[in-house]
C-alpha positions as a Python dict, from the first residue, in 0.01 Angstrom:
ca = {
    (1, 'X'): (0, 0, 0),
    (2, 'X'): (-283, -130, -220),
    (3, 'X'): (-464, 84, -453),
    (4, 'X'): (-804, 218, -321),
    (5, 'X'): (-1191, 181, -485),
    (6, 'X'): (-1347, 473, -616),
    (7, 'X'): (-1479, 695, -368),
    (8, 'X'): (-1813, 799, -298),
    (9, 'X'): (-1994, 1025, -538),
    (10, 'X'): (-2321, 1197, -602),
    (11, 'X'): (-2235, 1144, -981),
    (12, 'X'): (-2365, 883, -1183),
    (13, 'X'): (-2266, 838, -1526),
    (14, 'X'): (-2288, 661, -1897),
    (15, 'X'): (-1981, 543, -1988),
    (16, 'X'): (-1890, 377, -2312),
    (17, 'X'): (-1582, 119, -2370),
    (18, 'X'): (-1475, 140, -2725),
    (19, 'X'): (-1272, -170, -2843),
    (20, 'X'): (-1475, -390, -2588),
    (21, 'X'): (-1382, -727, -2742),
    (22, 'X'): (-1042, -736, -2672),
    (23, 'X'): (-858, -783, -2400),
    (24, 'X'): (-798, -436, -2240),
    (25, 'X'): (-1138, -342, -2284),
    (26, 'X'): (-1297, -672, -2119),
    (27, 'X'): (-1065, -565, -1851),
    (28, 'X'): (-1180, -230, -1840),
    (29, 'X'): (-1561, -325, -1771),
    (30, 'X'): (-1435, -591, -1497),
    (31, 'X'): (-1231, -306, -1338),
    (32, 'X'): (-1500, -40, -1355),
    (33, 'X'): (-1733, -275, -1144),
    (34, 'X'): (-1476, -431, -908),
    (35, 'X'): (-1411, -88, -833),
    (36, 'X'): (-1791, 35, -790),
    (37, 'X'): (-1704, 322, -1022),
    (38, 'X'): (-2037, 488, -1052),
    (39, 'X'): (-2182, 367, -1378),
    (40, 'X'): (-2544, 503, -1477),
    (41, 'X'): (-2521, 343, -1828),
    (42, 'X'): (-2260, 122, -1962),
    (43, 'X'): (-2193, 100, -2344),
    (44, 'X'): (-2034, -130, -2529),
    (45, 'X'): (-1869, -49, -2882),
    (46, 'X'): (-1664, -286, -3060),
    (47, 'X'): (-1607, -335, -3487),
    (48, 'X'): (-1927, -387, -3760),
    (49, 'X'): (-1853, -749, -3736),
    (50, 'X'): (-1884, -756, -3369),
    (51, 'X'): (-2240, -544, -3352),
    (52, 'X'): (-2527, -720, -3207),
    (53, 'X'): (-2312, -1017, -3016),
    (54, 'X'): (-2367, -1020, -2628),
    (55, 'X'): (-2105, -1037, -2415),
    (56, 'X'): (-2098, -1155, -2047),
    (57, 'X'): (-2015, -885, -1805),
    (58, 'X'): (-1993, -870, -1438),
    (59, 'X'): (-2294, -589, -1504),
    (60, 'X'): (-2511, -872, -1663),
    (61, 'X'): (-2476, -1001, -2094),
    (62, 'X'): (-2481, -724, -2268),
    (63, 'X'): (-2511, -615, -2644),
    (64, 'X'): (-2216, -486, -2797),
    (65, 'X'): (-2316, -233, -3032),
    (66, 'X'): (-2118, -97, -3358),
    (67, 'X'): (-1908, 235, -3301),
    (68, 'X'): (-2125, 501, -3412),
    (69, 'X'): (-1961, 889, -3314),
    (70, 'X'): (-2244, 1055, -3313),
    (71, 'X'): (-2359, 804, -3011),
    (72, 'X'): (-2027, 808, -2798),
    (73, 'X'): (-2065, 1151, -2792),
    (74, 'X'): (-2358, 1144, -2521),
    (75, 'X'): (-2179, 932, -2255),
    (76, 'X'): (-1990, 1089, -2027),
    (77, 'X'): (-1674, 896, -1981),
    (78, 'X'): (-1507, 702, -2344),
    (79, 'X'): (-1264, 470, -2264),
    (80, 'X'): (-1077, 398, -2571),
    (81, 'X'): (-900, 13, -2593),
    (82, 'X'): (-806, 84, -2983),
    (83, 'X'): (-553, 118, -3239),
    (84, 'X'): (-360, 444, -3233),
    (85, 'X'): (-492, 538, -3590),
    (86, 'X'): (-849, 510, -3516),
    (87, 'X'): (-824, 719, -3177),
    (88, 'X'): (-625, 994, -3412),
    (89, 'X'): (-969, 1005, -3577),
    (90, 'X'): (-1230, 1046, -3290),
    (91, 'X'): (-1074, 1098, -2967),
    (92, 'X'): (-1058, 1485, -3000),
    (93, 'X'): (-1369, 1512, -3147),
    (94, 'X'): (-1527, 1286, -2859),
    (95, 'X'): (-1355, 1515, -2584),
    (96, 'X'): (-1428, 1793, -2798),
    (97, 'X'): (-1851, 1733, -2687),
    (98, 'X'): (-1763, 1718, -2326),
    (99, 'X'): (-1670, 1350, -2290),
    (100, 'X'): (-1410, 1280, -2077),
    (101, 'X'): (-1156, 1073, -2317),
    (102, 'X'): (-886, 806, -2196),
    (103, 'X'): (-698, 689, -2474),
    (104, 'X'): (-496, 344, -2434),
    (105, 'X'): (-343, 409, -2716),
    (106, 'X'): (10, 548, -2833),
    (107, 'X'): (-151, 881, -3043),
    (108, 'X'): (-155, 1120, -2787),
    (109, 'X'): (118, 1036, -2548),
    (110, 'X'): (385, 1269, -2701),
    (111, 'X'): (220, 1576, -2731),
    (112, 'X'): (282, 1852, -2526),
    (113, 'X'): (-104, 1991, -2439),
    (114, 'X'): (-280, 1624, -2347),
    (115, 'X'): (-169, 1478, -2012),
    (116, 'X'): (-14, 1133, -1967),
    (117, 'X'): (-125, 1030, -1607),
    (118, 'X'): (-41, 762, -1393),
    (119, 'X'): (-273, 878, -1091),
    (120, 'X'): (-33, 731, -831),
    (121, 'X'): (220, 974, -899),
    (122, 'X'): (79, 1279, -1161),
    (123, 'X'): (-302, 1345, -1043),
    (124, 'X'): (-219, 1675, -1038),
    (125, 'X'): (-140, 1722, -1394),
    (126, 'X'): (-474, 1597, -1514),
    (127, 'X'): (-607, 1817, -1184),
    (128, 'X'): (-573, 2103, -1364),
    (129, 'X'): (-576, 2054, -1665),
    (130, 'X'): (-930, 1877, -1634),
    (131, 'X'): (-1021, 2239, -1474),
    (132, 'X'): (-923, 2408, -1771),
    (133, 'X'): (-1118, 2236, -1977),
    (134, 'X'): (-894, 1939, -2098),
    (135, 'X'): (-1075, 1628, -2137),
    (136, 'X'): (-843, 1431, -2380),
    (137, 'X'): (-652, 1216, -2143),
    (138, 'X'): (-347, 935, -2265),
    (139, 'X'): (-267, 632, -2070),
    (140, 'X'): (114, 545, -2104),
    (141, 'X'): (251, 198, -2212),
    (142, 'X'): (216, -58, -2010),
    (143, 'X'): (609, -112, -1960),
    (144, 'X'): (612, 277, -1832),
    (145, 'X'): (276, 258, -1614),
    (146, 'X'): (454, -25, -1360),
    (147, 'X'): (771, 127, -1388),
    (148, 'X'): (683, 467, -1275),
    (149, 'X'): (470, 346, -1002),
    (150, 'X'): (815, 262, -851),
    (151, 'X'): (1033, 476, -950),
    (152, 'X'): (822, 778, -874),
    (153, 'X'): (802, 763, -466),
    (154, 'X'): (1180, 689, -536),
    (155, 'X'): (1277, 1006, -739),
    (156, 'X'): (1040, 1221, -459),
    (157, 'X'): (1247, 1076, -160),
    (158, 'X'): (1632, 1024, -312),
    (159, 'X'): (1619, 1180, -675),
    (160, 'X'): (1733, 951, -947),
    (161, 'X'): (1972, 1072, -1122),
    (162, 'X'): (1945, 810, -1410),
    (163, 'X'): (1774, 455, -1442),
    (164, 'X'): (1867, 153, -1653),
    (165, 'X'): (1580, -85, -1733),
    (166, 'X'): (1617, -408, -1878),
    (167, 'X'): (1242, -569, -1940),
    (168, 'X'): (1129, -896, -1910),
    (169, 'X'): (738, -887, -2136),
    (170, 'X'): (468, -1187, -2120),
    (171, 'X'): (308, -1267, -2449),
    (172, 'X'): (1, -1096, -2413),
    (173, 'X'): (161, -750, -2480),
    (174, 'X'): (91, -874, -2840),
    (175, 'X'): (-259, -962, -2761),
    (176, 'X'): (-450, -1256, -2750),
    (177, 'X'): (-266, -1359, -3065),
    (178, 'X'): (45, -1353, -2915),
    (179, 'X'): (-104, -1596, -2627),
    (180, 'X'): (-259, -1817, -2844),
    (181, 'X'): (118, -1827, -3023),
    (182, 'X'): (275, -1934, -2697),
    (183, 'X'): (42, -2197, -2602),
    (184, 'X'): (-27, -2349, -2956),
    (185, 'X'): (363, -2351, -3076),
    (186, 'X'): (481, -2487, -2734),
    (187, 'X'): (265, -2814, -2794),
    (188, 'X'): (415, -2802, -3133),
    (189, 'X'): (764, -2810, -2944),
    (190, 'X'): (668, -3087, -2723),
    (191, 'X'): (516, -3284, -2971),
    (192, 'X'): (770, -3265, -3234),
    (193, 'X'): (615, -3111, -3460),
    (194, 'X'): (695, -2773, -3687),
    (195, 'X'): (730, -2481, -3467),
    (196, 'X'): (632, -2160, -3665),
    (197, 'X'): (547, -1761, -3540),
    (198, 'X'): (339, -1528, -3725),
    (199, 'X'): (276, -1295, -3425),
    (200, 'X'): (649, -1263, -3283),
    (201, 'X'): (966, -1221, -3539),
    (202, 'X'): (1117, -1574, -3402),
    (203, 'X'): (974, -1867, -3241),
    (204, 'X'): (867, -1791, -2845),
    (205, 'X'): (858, -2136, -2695),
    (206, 'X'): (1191, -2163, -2499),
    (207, 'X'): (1321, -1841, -2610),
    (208, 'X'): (1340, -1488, -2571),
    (209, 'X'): (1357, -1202, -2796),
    (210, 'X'): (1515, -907, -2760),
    (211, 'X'): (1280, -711, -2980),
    (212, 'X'): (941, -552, -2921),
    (213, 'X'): (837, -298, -3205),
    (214, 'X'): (1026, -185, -3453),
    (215, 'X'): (1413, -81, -3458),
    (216, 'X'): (1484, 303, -3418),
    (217, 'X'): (1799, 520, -3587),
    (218, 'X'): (1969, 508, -3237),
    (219, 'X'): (1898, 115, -3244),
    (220, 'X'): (1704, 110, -2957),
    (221, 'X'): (1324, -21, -3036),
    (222, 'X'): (1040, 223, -3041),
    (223, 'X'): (915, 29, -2749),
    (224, 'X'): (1242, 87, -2566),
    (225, 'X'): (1211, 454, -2627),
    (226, 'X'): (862, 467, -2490),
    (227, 'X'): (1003, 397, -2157),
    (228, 'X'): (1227, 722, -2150),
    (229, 'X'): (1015, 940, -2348),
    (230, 'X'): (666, 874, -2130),
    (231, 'X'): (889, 808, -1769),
    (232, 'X'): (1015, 1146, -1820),
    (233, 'X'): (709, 1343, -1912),
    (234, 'X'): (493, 1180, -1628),
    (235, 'X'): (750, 1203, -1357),
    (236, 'X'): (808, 1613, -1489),
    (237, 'X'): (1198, 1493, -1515),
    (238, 'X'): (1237, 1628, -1907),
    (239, 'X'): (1612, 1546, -1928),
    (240, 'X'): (1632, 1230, -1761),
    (241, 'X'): (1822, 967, -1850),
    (242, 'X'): (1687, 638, -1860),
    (243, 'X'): (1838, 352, -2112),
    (244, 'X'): (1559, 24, -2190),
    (245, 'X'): (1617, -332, -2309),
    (246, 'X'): (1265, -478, -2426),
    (247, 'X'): (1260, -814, -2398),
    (248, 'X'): (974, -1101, -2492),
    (249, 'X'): (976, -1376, -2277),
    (250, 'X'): (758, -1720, -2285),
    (251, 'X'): (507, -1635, -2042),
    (252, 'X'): (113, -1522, -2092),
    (253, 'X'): (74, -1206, -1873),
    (254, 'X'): (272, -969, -1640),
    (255, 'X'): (535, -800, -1751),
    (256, 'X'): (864, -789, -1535),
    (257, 'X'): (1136, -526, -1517),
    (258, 'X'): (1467, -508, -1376),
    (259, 'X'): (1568, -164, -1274),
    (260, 'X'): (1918, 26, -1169),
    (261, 'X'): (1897, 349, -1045),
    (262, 'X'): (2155, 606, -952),
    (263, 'X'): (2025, 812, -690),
    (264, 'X'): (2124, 1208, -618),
    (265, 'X'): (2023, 1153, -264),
    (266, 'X'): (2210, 848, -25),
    (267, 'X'): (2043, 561, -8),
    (268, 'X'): (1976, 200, 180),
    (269, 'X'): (1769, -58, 107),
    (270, 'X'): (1567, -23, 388),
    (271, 'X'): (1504, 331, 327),
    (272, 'X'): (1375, 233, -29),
    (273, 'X'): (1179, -32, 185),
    (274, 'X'): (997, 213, 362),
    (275, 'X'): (909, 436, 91),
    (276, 'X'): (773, 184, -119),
    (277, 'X'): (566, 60, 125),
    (278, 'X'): (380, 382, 249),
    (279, 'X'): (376, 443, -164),
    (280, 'X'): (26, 320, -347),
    (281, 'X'): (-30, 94, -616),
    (282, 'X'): (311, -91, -473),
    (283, 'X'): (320, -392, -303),
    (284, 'X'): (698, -469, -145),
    (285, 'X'): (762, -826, -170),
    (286, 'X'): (1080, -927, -28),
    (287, 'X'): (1237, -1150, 113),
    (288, 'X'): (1484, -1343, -148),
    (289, 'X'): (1601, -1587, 123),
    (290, 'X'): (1249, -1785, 185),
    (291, 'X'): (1159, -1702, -181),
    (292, 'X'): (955, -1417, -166),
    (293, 'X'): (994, -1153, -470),
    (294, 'X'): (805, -1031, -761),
    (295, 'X'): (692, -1266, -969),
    (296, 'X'): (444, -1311, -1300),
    (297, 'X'): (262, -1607, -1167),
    (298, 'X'): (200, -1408, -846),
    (299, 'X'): (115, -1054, -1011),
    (300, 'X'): (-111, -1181, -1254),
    (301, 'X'): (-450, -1010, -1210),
    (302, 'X'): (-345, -804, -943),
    (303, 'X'): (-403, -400, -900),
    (304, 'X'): (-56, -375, -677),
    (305, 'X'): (306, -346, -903),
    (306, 'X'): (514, -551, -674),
    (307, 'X'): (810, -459, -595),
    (308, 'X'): (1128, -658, -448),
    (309, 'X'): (1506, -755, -458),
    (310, 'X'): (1575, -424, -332),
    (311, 'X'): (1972, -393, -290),
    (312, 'X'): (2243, -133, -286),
    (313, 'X'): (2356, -169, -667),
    (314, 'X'): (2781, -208, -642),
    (315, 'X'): (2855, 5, -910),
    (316, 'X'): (2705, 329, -792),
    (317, 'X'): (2733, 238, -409),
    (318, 'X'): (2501, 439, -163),
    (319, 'X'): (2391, 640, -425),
    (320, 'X'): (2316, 319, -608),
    (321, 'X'): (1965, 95, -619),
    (322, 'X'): (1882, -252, -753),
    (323, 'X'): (1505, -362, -777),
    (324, 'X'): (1283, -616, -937),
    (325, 'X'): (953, -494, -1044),
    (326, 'X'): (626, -700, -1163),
    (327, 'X'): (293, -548, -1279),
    (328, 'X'): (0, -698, -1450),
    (329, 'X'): (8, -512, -1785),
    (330, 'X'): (-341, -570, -1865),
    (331, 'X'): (-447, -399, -1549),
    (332, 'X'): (-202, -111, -1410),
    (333, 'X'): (-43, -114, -1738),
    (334, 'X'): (-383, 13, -1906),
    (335, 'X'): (-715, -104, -1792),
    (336, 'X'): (-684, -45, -1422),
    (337, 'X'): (-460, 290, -1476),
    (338, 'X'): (-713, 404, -1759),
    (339, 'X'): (-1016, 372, -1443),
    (340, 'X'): (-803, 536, -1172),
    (341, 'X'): (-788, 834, -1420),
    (342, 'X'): (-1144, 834, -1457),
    (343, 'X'): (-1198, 817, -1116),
    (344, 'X'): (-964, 1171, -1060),
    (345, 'X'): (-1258, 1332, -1197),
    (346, 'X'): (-1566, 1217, -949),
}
């Protein structure tokens, strides 16, 4: 079931994207008008360095204009595509004057009093806490966001009584540096020549690495740990078990995710079938035997997660599921999500 457009509203309002050079935030302003979101005033903020450029939009070339606080402040809605340090110094005192705050970043996601909201499958946490008075919002990982969108109908029809995820992430989790570090060291590869990384810890042309972020006590990665700590607060599950494997893989965008469940509930593959497909945000694709499952190349600016190879897992049996998810992280996994939460509050 695809994932729907803003609906109508009276409300018009300014809305400022801060970190608009990069790549979530260029997606941000491309999702805000593909969606009709109901923009009065769009700013864009971006570093000192970056003040004064213009920047092509799908709302006409616009001027990008250095972060100043005391501006942000007046618009409405801040969407925030920056580092985790500088939202620890602005987003609560941006919500704090009324704006509504959606931070992409990891600075908020673990505290107990802001909400973590995938729309699809929380609305009603940032519901009511928007109606108390909340207006610091976090927007999970982007490994989480896809992974939820699944899993979530799942736990409301069957219960899961503990997943195993083992993660499959395109290069442009890193960036656009860790793109250009794809492209430019793979011609290096083919060419013969030195093949060197600065972005990843080993070479990503014809490789993988099992390593995103940096190794916890535990040895899991802090990127691993993501996926249980934010899977369990937005799906209200605080003691669920779920075990990650982060790995990088040699592709540009949409991350991939292989998932085992253990259900508390029976279930069939087809019943799975039918939940995902009445479930939004999800797209079922499957149908291994002429080729049809989730795949980057086909995900890759999409708004749907698809979702496919959807089996009876033989270790847990009929209280056992196997499925293959695929989600453009750029979008659902932060630009797109970041939108949807805006648009809760019309």
């Amino acid at each position: 079931m695809s994932s729907s457009n803003a609906s109508a509203s009276s409300k018009s309002l300014r809305v400022a994207v801060v970190g608009a050079t990069g790549a979530v935030g260029r997606e941000m302003v491309k999702v805000l008008h593909d969606r009709n979101f109901p923009v009065a005033e769009l700013g864009l903020f971006a570093s000192e360095r970056s003040a004064g450029k213009v920047q092509d939009t799908p709302y006409g070339a616009l001027t990008l204009k250095a972060f100043d606080a005391a501006v942000v402040k007046g618009y409405d809605v801040v969407l925030l595509a920056v580092s985790g340090d500088f939202a620890k110094a602005h987003a609560k005192d941006l919500a704090s004057a009324g704006a509504l705050v959606i931070d992409n970043s990891s600075a908020f996601r673990y505290d107990a009093d802001i909400p973590l909201i995938v729309p699809e499958i929380n609305a009603h946490v940032f519901r009511e806490a928007y109606a108390a008075g909340s207006r610091l919002i976090a927007n999970p990982n982007c490994t989480t966001a896809i992974a939820v969108v699944a899993l979530g109908p799942l736990h409301k029809a069957f219960g899961i009584k503990r997943a195993i995820v083992s993660t499959y992430q395109a290069t442009s989790g890193a960036g656009a540096e860790g793109m250009a570090e794809l492209e430019e060291q793979t011609r290096n590869q083919l060419d013969g020549k030195p093949v060197t990384n600065s972005v990843f810890r080993h070479p990503i042309p014809f490789n993988l690495i099992p390593q995103i972020d940096a190794f916890q006590e535990n040895g899991y990665t802090k990127e691993e740990m993501k996926v249980t700590w934010e899977t369990r607060k937005i799906m209200e599950v605080p003691d669920l078990p779920v075990s990650c494997t982060a790995v990088r893989i040699p592709t540009y965008r949409a991350h991939s995710e292989a998932i085992t469940l253990e259900t508390i509930q029976p279930v069939t593959p087809d019943a799975a079938r039918a939940v995902l497909a009445d479930a939004a945000g999800v797209k079922v694709v499957d149908d291994p035997a002429n080729g049809a499952y989730p795949m980057p190349l086909n995900a890759t600016g999409q708004y749907d997660v698809e979702v496919g190879r959807i089996r009876n897992n033989i270790v847990f049996g009929d209280h056992g599921l196997d499925l293959f998810v695929c989600g453009d992280q750029l979008l659902k996994g932060a630009a797109l999500n970041a939108v949807q939460i805006a648009e809760l509050a019309l």
